[in-house]
C-alpha positions as MATLAB code, in Angstrom:
seq = 'ATLITYMGSEKHITIEDIDNIICSIKEENYQQIANSIADLNLSKIETEISLHIKQGVYPLAIIRVVANYFTRLAIAKNLVANGLTASEAVAKMKPPIFFKQKPIFMKHLQIWHIEFINKFLSRLQELDALCITYSQLPADIMLIDLVIKAAYSLKQRKLRSA';
ca = [
     -22.321  -11.921   -4.970;
     -18.961  -10.253   -6.199;
     -18.157  -13.227   -8.519;
     -21.757  -13.056   -9.963;
     -21.689   -9.231  -10.703;
     -17.853   -9.575  -12.104;
     -18.708  -12.505  -14.558;
     -21.821  -11.319  -15.675;
     -23.498  -13.778  -18.190;
     -20.122  -15.620  -18.451;
     -20.705  -19.269  -16.998;
     -16.909  -20.283  -17.200;
     -14.778  -19.146  -13.986;
     -11.068  -19.277  -14.159;
      -8.714  -18.883  -11.375;
      -7.564  -15.668  -12.964;
     -11.051  -14.342  -12.607;
     -11.225  -15.187   -8.861;
      -7.541  -13.524   -8.598;
      -8.791  -10.452  -10.036;
     -11.995  -10.362   -7.488;
      -9.501  -10.820   -4.582;
      -7.255   -8.118   -5.606;
     -10.280   -5.716   -6.494;
     -11.530   -6.587   -2.828;
      -8.138   -5.700   -1.131;
      -7.810   -2.589   -3.178;
     -11.235   -1.516   -1.648;
     -10.104   -2.370    1.734;
      -7.006   -0.415    1.469;
      -8.720    2.560   -0.095;
     -11.035    2.575    3.118;
      -7.938    3.201    5.374;
      -6.769    6.168    3.140;
     -10.312    7.408    3.087;
     -10.445    7.365    6.934;
      -7.227    9.146    7.219;
      -7.860   11.660    4.536;
     -11.464   12.310    6.385;
      -9.480   12.839    9.569;
     -11.774   10.151   11.168;
      -9.483    9.112   14.014;
     -11.663    6.601   15.521;
     -12.054    4.751   12.276;
      -8.481    5.091   11.449;
      -7.307    3.081   14.339;
     -10.114    0.377   13.910;
      -9.085    0.154   10.157;
      -5.383   -0.268   10.741;
      -5.539   -2.692   13.650;
      -8.042   -4.806   11.575;
      -5.636   -5.145    8.921;
      -2.757   -5.525   10.800;
      -4.799   -8.618   12.651;
      -5.639   -9.992    9.116;
      -1.842  -10.075    8.190;
      -1.416   -6.856    6.099;
       2.248   -5.745    6.712;
       2.352   -2.286    7.951;
       4.520   -0.889    5.457;
       1.812   -1.796    2.793;
      -0.481    0.266    4.576;
       1.711    3.100    4.673;
       2.720    2.993    0.787;
      -1.064    2.755   -0.088;
      -1.800    5.938    2.016;
       1.110    7.697    0.538;
      -0.011    6.537   -3.105;
      -3.624    8.232   -2.370;
      -1.988   11.433   -0.918;
       0.382   11.797   -3.880;
      -2.698   11.372   -6.219;
      -4.377   14.340   -3.750;
      -1.221   16.176   -4.412;
      -1.280   15.903   -8.315;
      -4.898   16.880   -8.316;
      -4.012   19.787   -6.027;
      -1.193   21.022   -8.582;
      -3.773   20.821  -11.383;
      -6.341   22.894   -9.804;
      -3.448   25.386   -8.912;
      -2.520   25.472  -12.465;
      -6.223   26.604  -13.326;
      -8.338   23.469  -13.813;
     -11.303   23.050  -11.907;
     -11.491   20.031   -9.349;
     -13.923   18.151  -11.473;
     -11.150   18.647  -14.681;
      -8.214   17.758  -12.510;
     -10.045   14.482  -11.134;
     -10.858   13.534  -14.811;
      -7.381   13.744  -15.761;
      -6.010   11.580  -13.176;
      -4.314    8.466  -14.390;
      -5.220    5.850  -13.605;
      -8.644    7.213  -13.449;
     -10.322    7.504   -9.948;
     -12.965    4.824   -9.559;
     -16.454    6.389  -10.038;
     -17.717    5.360   -6.431;
     -14.246    7.087   -5.106;
     -14.761   10.326   -7.247;
     -17.120   12.223   -4.534;
     -14.976   11.244   -1.684;
     -11.967   12.043   -3.695;
     -13.365   15.686   -4.318;
     -14.065   15.905   -0.664;
     -10.630   15.353    0.326;
      -9.178   17.763   -2.038;
     -11.225   20.545   -0.163;
     -10.248   19.226    3.103;
      -6.452   19.231    2.641;
      -4.172   22.067    1.415;
      -1.341   21.358   -0.523;
       1.222   22.179    2.132;
      -0.325   19.866    4.610;
      -0.360   17.136    1.542;
       3.166   17.658    0.949;
       4.238   17.674    4.796;
       2.080   14.416    5.643;
       3.792   12.833    2.401;
       7.355   13.805    3.642;
       6.525   12.227    7.099;
       5.003    9.039    5.444;
       8.392    8.611    3.479;
      10.456    8.980    6.823;
       8.120    6.492    8.141;
       8.416    4.177    5.373;
      12.464    4.591    5.530;
      12.345    3.874    9.274;
      10.140    0.799    8.891;
      12.722   -0.601    6.200;
      15.592    0.203    8.479;
      14.214   -0.897   11.627;
      11.544   -3.735   10.887;
      10.847   -4.211   14.619;
       9.342   -0.790   15.002;
       5.522   -0.696   15.560;
       4.754    0.828   12.384;
       1.000    0.653   12.868;
       1.061    2.461   16.055;
       3.588    4.935   14.547;
       1.208    5.639   11.366;
      -1.643    6.360   13.723;
       0.325    8.762   15.668;
       1.516   10.385   12.561;
      -2.150   10.561   11.257;
      -3.411   12.028   14.738;
      -0.561   14.641   14.735;
      -1.789   15.752   11.159;
      -5.322   15.932   11.880;
      -4.513   17.988   14.972;
      -2.360   20.609   12.686;
      -4.927   20.599   10.104;
      -7.708   21.449   12.661;
      -5.512   24.160   14.137;
      -4.986   25.748   11.017;
      -8.790   25.831   10.274;
      -9.409   27.470   13.541;
      -6.628   29.968   13.054;
      -8.097   30.809    9.569;
     -11.938   31.074   10.840;
];
């Protein structure tokens, strides 16, 4: 069904067309991990990460996809801090946020404060460096642990400010 949608009325399918579709599907799957983390959905995070690891995805790839997503959140947060509305900030993102992802991204902009995004990005960079230096480390477990700690900190802050 994805191939038919992608090709439209075109009848000739190339290997390049199939590669493009596979890459697109992989990106959507990675996006689900980033969304689960940004949603602070702890049960889904563990399931998503474990599933991808079982499918042969290297944990470092997951860490970098998550870091990229949170970097984009930080950029949008900074644009908002400089006077743009959230919608204007999202519209300025390069590459653009996929239209199906926009409402989810907007929700994540509301959930995460810039200082937590920056702290989380810093910890992701540390984890990335550890994984490169010590390849035998259980990066998937360390990532899940990092996310649980971030979720706890964020929830504690919300409780204090309520």
